[in-house]
Short mmCIF file of C-alpha atoms in Angstrom, two decimals:
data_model
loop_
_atom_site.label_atom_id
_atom_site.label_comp_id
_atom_site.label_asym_id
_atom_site.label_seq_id
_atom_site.Cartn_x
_atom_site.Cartn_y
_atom_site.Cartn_z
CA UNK A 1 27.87 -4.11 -27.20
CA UNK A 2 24.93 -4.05 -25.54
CA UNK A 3 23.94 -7.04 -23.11
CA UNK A 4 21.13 -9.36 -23.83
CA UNK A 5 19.77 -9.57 -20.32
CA UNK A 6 19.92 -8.08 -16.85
CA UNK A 7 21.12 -9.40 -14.11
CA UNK A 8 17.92 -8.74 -11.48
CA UNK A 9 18.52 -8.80 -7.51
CA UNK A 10 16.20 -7.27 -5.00
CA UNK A 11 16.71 -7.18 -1.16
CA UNK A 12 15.26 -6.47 1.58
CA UNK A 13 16.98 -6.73 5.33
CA UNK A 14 14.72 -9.67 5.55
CA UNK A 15 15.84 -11.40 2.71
CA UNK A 16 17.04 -11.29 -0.68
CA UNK A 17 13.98 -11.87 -2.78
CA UNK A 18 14.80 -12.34 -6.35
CA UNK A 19 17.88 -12.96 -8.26
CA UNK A 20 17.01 -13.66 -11.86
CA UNK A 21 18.09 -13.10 -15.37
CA UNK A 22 15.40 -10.57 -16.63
CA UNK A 23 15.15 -8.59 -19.59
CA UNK A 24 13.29 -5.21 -18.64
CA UNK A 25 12.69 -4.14 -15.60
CA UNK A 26 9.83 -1.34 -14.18
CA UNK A 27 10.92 0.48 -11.18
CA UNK A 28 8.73 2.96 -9.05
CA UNK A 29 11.61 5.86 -9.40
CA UNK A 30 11.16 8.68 -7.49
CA UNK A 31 9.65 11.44 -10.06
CA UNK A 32 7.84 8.34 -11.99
CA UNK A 33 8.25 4.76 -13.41
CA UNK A 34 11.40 4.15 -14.46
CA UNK A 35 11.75 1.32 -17.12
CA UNK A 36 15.21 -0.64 -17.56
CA UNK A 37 16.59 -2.25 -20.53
CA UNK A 38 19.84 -4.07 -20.99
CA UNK A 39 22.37 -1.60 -21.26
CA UNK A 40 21.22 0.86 -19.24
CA UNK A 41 23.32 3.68 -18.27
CA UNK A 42 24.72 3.48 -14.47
CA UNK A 43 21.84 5.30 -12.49
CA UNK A 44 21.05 5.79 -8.80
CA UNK A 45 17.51 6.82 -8.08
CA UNK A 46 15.60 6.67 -4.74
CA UNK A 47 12.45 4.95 -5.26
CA UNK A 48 8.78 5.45 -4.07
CA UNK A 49 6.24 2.92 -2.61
CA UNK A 50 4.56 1.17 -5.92
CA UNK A 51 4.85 -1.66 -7.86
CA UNK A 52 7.75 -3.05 -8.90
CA UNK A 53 7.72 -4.95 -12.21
CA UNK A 54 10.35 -7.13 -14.19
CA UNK A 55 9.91 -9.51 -17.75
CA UNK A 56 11.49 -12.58 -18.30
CA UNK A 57 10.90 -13.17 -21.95
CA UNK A 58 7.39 -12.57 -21.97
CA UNK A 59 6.67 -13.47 -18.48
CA UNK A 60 5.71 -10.48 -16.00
CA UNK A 61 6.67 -10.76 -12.53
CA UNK A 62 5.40 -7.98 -9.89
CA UNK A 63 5.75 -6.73 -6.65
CA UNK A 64 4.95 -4.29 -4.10
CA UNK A 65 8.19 -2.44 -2.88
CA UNK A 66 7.97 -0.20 -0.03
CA UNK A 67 10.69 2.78 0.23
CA UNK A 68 13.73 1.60 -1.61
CA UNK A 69 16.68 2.34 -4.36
CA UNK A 70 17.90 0.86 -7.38
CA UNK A 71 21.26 0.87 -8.86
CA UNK A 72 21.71 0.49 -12.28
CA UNK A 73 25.07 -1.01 -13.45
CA UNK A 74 25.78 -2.36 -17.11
CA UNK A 75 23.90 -5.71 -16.97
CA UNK A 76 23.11 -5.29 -13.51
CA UNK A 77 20.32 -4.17 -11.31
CA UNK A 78 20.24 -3.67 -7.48
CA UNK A 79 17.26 -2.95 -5.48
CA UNK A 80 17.22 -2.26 -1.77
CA UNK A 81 14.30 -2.10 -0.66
CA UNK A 82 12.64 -1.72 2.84
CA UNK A 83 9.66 -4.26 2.40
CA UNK A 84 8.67 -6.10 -0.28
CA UNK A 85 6.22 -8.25 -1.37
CA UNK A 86 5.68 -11.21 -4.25
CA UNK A 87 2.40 -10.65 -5.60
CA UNK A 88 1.57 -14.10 -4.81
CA UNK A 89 1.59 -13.46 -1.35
CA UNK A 90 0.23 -10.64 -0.99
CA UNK A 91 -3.00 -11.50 1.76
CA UNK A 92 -5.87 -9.75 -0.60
CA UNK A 93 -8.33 -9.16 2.64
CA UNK A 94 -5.77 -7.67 4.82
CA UNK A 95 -4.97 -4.99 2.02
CA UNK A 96 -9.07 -4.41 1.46
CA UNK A 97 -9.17 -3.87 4.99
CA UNK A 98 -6.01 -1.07 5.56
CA UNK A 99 -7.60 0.54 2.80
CA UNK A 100 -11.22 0.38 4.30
CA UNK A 101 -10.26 1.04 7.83
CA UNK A 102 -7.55 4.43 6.10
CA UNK A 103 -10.25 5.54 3.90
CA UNK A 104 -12.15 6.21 6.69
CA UNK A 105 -9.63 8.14 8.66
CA UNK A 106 -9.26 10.29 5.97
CA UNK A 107 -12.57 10.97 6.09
CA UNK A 108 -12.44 13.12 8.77
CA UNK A 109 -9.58 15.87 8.17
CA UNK A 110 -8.78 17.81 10.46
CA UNK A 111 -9.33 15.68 13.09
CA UNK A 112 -6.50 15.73 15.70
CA UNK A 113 -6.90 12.76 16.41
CA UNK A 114 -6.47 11.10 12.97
CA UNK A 115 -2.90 10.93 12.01
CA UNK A 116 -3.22 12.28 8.62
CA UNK A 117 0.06 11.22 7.02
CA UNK A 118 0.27 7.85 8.45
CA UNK A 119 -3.28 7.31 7.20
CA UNK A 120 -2.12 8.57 3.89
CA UNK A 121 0.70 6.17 3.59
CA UNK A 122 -1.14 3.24 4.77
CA UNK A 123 -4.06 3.72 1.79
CA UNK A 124 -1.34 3.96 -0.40
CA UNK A 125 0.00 0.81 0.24
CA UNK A 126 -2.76 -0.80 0.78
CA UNK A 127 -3.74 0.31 -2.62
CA UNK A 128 -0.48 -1.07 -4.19
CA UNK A 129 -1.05 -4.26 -2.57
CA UNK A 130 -4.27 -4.56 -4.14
CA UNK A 131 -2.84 -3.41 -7.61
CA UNK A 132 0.21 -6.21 -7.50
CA UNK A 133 -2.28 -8.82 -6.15
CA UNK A 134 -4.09 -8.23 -8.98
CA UNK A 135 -1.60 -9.10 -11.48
CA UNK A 136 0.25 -11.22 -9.78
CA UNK A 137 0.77 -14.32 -12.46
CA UNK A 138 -0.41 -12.67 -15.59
CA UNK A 139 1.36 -13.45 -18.58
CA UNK A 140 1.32 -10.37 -20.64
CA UNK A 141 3.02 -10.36 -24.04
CA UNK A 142 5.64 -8.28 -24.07
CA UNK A 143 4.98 -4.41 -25.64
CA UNK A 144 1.81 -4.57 -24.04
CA UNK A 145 2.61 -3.67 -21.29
CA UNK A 146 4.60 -0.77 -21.72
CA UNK A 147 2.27 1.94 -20.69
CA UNK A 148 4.96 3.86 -18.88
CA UNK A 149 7.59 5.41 -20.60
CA UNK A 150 10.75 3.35 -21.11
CA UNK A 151 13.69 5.36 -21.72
CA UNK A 152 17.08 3.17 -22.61
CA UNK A 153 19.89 5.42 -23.40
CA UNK B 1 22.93 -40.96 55.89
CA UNK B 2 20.59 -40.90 53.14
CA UNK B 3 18.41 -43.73 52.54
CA UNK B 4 17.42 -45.48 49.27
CA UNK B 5 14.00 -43.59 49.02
CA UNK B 6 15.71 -40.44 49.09
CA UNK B 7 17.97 -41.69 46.40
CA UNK B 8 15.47 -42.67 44.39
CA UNK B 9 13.73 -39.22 44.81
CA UNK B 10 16.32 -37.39 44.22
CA UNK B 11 17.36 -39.50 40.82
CA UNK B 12 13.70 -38.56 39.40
CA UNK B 13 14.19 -34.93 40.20
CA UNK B 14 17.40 -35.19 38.03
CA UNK B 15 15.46 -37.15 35.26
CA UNK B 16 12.84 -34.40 35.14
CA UNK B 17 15.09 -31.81 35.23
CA UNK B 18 16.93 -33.29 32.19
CA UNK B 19 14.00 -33.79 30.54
CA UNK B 20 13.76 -30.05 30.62
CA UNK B 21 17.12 -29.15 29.63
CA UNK B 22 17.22 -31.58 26.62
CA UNK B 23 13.93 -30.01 25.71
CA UNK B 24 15.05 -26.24 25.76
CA UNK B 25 18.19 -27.67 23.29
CA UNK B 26 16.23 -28.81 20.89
CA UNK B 27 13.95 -25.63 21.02
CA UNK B 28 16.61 -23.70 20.92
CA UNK B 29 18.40 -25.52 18.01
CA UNK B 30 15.49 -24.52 16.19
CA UNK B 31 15.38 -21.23 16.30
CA UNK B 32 19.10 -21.05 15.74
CA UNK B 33 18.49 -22.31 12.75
CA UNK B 34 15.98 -19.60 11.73
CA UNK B 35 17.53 -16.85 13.39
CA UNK B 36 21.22 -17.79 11.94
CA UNK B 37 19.33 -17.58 8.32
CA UNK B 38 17.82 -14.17 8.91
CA UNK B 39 21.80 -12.97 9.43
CA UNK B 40 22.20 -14.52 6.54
CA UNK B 41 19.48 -12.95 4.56
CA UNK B 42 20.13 -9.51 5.97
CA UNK B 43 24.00 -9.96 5.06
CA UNK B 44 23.22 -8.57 1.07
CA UNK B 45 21.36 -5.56 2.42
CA UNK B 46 23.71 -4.55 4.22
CA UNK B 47 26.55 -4.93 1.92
CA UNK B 48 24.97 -3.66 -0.88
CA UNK B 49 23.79 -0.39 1.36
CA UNK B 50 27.92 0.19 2.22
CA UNK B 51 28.64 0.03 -1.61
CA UNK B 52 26.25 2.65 -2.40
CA UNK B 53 26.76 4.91 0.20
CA UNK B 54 30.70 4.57 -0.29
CA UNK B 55 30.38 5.37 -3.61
CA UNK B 56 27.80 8.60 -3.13
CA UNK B 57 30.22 9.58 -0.35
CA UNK B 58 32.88 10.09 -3.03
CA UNK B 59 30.90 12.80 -5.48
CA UNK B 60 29.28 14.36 -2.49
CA UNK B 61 30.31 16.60 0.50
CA UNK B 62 29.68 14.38 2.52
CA UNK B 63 31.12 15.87 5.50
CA UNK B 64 28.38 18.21 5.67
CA UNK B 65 25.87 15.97 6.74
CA UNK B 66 24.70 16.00 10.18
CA UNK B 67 25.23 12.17 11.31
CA UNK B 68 28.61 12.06 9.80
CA UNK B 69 29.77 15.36 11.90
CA UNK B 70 32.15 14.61 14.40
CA UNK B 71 31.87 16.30 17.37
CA UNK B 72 34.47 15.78 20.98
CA UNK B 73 32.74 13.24 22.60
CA UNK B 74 31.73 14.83 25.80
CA UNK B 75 28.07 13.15 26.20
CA UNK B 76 27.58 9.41 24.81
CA UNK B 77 25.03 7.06 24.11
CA UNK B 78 25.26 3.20 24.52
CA UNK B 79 22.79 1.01 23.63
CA UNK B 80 23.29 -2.33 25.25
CA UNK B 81 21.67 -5.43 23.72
CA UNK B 82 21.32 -8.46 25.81
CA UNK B 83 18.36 -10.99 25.52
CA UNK B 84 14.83 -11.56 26.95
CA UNK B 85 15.24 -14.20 28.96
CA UNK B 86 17.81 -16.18 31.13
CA UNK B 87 19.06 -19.93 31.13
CA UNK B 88 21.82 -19.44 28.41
CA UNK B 89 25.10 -19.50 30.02
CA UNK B 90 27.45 -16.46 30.03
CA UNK B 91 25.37 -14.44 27.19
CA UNK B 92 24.03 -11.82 29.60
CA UNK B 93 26.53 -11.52 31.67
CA UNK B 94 29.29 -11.48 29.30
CA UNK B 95 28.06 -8.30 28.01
CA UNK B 96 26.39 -6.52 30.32
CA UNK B 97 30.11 -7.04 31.63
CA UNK B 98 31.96 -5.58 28.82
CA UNK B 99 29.36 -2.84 28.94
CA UNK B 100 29.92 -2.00 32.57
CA UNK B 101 33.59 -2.21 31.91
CA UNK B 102 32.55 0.46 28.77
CA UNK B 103 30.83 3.09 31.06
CA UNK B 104 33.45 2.94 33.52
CA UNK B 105 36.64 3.65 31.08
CA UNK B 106 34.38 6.90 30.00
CA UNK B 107 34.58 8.66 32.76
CA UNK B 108 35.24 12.13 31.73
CA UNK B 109 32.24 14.13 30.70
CA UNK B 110 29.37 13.38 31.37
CA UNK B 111 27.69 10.34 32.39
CA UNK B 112 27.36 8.05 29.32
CA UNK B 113 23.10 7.46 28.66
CA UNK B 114 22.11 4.24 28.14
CA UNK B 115 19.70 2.62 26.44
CA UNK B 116 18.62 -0.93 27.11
CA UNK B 117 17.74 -3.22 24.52
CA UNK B 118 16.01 -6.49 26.18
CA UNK B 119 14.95 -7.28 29.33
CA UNK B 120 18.00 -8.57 30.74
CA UNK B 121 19.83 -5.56 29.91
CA UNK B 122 17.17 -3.48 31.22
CA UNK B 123 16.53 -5.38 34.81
CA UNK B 124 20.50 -4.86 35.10
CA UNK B 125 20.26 -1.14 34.74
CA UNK B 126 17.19 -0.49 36.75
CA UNK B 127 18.56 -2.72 39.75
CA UNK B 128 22.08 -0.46 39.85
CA UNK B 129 19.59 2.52 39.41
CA UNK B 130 20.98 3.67 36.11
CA UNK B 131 18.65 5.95 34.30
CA UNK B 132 17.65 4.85 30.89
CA UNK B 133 16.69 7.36 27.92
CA UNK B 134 14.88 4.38 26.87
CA UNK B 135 14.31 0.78 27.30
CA UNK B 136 12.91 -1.84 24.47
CA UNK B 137 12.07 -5.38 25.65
CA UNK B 138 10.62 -8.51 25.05
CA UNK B 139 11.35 -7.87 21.21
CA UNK B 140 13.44 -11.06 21.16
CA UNK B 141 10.21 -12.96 22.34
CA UNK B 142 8.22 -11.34 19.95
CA UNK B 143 10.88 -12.09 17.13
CA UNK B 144 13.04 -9.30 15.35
CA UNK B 145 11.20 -7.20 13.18
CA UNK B 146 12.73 -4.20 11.05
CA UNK B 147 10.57 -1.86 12.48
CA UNK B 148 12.03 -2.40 15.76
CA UNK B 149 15.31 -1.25 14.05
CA UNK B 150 13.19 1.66 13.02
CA UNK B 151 11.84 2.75 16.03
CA UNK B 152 15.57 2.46 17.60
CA UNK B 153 17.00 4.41 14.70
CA UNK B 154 15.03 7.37 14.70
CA UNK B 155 15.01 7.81 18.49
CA UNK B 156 19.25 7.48 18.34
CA UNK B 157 19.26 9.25 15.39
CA UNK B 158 16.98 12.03 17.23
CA UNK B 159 19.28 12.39 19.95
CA UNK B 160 22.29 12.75 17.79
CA UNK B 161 20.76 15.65 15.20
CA UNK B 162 19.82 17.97 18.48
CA UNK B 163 23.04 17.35 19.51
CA UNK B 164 22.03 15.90 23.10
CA UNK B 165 24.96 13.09 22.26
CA UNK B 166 28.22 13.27 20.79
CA UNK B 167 28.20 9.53 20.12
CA UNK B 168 26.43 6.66 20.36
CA UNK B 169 27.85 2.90 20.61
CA UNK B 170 26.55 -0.15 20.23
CA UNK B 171 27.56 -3.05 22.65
CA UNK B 172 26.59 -6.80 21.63
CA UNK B 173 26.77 -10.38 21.20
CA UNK B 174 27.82 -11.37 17.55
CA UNK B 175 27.32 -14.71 16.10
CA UNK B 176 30.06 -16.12 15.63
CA UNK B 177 29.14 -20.07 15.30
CA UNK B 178 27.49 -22.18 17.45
CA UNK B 179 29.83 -22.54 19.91
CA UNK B 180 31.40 -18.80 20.23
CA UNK B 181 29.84 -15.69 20.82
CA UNK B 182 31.87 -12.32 19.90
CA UNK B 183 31.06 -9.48 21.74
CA UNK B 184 31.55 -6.58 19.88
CA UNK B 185 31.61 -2.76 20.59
CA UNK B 186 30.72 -0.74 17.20
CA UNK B 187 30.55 3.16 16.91
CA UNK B 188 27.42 3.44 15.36
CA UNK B 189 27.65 7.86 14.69
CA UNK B 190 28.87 9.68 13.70
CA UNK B 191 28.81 7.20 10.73
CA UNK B 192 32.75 7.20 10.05
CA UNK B 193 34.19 6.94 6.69
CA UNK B 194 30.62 5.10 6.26
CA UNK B 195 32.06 2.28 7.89
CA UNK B 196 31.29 1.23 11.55
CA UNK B 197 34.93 1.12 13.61
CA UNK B 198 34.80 -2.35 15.25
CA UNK B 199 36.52 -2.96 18.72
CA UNK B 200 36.76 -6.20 19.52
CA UNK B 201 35.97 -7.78 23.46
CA UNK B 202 38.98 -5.73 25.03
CA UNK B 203 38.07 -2.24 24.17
CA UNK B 204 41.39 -1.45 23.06
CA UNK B 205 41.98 -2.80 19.84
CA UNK B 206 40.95 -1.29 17.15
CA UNK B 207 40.06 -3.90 14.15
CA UNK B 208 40.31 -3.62 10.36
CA UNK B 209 36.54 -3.23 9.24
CA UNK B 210 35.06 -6.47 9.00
CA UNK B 211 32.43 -5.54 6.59
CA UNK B 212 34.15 -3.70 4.13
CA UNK B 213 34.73 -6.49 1.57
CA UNK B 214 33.16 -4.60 -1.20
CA UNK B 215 34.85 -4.39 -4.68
CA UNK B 216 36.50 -1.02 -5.04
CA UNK B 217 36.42 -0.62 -8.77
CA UNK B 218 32.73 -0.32 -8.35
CA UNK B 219 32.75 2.91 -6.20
CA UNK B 220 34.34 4.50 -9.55
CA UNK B 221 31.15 4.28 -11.54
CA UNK B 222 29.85 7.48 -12.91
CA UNK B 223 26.17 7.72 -12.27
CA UNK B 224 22.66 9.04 -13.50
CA UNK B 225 21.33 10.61 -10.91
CA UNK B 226 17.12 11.23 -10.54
CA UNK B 227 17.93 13.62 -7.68
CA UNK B 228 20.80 15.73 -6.57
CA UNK B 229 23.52 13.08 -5.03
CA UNK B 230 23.86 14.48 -1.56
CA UNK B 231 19.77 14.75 -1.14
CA UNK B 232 19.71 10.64 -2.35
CA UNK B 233 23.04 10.50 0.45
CA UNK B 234 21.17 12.33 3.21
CA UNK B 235 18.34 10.12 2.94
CA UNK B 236 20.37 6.59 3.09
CA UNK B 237 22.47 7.60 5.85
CA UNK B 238 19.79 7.32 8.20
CA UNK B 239 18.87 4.00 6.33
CA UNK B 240 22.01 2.67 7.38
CA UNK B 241 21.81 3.48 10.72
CA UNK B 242 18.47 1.63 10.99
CA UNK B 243 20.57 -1.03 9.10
CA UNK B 244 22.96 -1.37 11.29
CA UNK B 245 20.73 -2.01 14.50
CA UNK B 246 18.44 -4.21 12.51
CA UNK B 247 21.96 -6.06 11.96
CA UNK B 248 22.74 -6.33 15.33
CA UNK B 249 19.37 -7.39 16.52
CA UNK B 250 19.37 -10.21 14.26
CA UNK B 251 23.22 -11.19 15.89
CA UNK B 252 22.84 -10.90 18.94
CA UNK B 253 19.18 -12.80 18.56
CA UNK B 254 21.35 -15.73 17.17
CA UNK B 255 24.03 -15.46 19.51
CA UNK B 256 21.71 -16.20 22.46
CA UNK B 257 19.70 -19.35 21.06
CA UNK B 258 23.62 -20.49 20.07
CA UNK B 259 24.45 -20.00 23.48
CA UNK B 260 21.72 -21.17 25.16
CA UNK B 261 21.65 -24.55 23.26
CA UNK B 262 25.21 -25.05 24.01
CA UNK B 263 24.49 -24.34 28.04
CA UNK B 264 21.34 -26.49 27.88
CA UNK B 265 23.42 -29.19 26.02
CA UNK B 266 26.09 -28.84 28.90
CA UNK B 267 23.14 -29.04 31.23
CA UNK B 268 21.83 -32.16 29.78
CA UNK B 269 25.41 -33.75 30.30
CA UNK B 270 25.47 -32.71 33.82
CA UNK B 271 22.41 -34.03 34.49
CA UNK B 272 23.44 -37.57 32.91
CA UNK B 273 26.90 -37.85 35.24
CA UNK B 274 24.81 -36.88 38.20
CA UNK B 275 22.24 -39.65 37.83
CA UNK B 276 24.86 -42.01 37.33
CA UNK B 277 26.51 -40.78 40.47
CA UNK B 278 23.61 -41.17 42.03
CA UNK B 279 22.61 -44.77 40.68
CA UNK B 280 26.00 -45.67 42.02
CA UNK B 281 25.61 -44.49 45.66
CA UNK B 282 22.53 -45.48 45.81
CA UNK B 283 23.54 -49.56 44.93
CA UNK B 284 26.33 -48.78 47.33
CA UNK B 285 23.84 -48.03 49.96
CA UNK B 286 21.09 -50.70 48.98
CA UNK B 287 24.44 -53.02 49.05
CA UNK B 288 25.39 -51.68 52.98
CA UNK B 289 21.90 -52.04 53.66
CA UNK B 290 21.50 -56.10 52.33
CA UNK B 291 24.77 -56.90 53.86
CA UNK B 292 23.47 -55.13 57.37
CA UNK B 293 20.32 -57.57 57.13
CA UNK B 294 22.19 -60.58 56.62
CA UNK B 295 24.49 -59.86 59.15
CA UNK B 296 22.10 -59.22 61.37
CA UNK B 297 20.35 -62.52 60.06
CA UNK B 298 23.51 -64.68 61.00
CA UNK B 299 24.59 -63.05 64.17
CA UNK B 300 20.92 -63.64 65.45
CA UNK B 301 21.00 -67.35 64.37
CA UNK B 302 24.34 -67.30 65.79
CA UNK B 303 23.32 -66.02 69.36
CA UNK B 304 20.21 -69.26 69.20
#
């Protein structure tokens, strides 16, 4: 039988930020977005810096997840993650300026003094910020949304 | 003999000094609070990081990796965490005790390398002339962050992968409640059976794990895996390491406002007997002095 909902819980070592009844869940995996339905197979996956989404009915929730994993148990989903953000908090300027201020260190490759990767990593956050902030409190209806492939076994 | 002006003197120092102490409780009841909730708050992490790893350890070979290889422990590595800042009864001295006692029962080999972990700690080493492989301070002041943990981890971590140490401990103050401090001594690699070994205050007894309250049945679930098991393993392990210190930052960052609102509270008490000492000499004296004047008074009147 497969379970009506999922049982949603994402921590960081700063604090456990959500524990919810959900019913799909959108996970930056490590080779692409993962979605989750109820009754997902067990799964372990590493996950990237992105955006972390979940629905509750037809309420979308999202958030910025830095480094992380999930695990994926029958009506159950665990992520660790290293930072994380509610798109509600996100601080909008702070993310236009990383990107501003990383945008133009990567302007200038090969510059030994620019750090290249840590540049790298900081636009992409800064990006995701942006992207979460954006959505942060939009009520999609559910289907819409779905632009990444969701694969329930 | 003191007089009543140097009474009264010394009863205002007292007050002002009590003033001080009551002040530094309060503060420090404060950030108890907060700091006690961020132990809290980091306690799922943690747990949740154990269950994984536990249960990758069992499909992988997990012996292979590099932080869980055991080598004889001829060089070590301690990392001693005391606070920032003084005023907070035995905290500080409790462990940079145990820690001394540490270095001296490891004798053999080489001398153990230390690393100091706030400014107490550090001032402790440097004045006994003990060379640190690093030193991290004033992060207490600042307030805890995981990227301290970070910074920590990779250095240890470092260290342990080019095989300069054959082990590195932990020594600190765990929160225990409000009114007791633990200190603890953890192994913190090679990462063993991906649980920490806990000795508790005397170094000698070894402890069942204290973390390990995770469900077994759970390690038995057959995953999905996105990438090969022991790559996802290799990359946690060092993820609990950081885990780990980030853990006992946040302890031992409890464990001294705990202890320094219970020595500021004792303070405050102090402070309260000694003015009423005080109060009572000093009517004693006023008293003397009165009954002086009268006699004085009388025996003049007397001699008329």
């Amino acid at each position: 039988m497969i379970p009506e909902s999922l049982e949603l819980q994402v921590v960081t070592p700063e604090r456990q930020m959500v524990r919810e009844e959900v019913h799909e869940v959108q996970v930056p995996g490590r080779n692409g977005y993962l979605g989750i339905l109820p009754g997902h197979a067990p799964l372990l996956s590493e996950l990237q810096t992105g955006e972390l989404s979940y629905r509750k009915g037809t309420r979308w929730s999202y958030l910025s997840i830095f480094w992380g994993f999930v695990e994926v148990l029958p009506g159950r989903v665990t992520i660790l993650a290293e930072t994380g953000e509610r798109g509600e908090e996100i601080d909008v300027a702070r993310a236009r300026q990383a990107q501003k201020r990383s945008e133009e260190r990567l302007q200038h490759v090969g510059d030994p003094k620019v750090d290249f990767d840590r540049a790298q990593v900081a636009l992409q956050r800064a990006l995701i910020r942006l992207q979460v902030a954006g959505k942060a409190g939009h009520t999609v209806a559910a289907g819409h949304q779905a632009e990444e492939p969701t694969h329930a076994p | 003999m003191p007089t009543l002006i140097d009474f009264r003197r010394r009863i205002r120092s007292v007050k002002n000094t009590q003033k001080i102490t009551r002040a530094m409780k309060l503060v420090s009841a404060a950030k108890l609070r907060r700091a006690q909730e961020r132990v809290f708050n980091a306690r799922p992490y943690a747990g949740q990081m154990l269950t994984v790893l536990r249960s990758l350890a069992q499909r992988t070979e997990a012996h292979a990796h590099p932080l869980l290889v055991k080598r004889p422990e001829k060089r070590i590595l301690v990392l001693v965490l005391s606070g920032d800042k003084g005023l907070c009864g035995p905290f500080n001295t409790n462990v940079l005790r145990l820690a001394e006692r540490f270095l001296a029962a490891r004798t053999n080999g080489a001398q153990p390398q230390l690393i100091a972990i706030g400014k107490k700690s550090r001032d402790y080493f440097r004045r006994r002339q003990r060379e640190l492989v690093a030193e991290h301070v004033n992060l207490f002041l600042r307030g805890v962050d995981y990227s301290n943990a970070k910074e920590v981890a990779a250095h240890v971590i470092d260290l342990y992968r080019t095989e300069q140490v054959d082990a590195v401990y932990l020594i600190y103050n765990e929160f225990k409640s409000v009114l007791a401090q633990r200190l603890i001594t953890e192994k913190l690699l090679p990462i063993e059976g991906v649980l920490p070994t806990r000795t508790e205050g005397d170094l000698a007894v070894p402890e069942k794990e204290a973390t390990g309250k995770e469900e077994a049945e759970e390690t038995q679930v057959d995953y999905l895996y996105e990438q090969p098991p022991a790559e996802l393993f290799g990359r946690l392990l060092p993820r609990h390491v950081e885990v780990q210190i980030f853990r006992a930052l946040l302890e031992s960052n409890a464990a001294e406002h705990a202890a320094r609102m219970t020595a500021m509270d004792a303070a405050t008490t102090n402070a309260s007997e000694m003015i009423d000492r005080l109060t009572l000499h000093m009517n004693k004296v006023r008293q003397a002095q009165i009954t002086r004047e009268l006699i004085e008074i009388v025996s003049g009147a007397a001699a008329l």
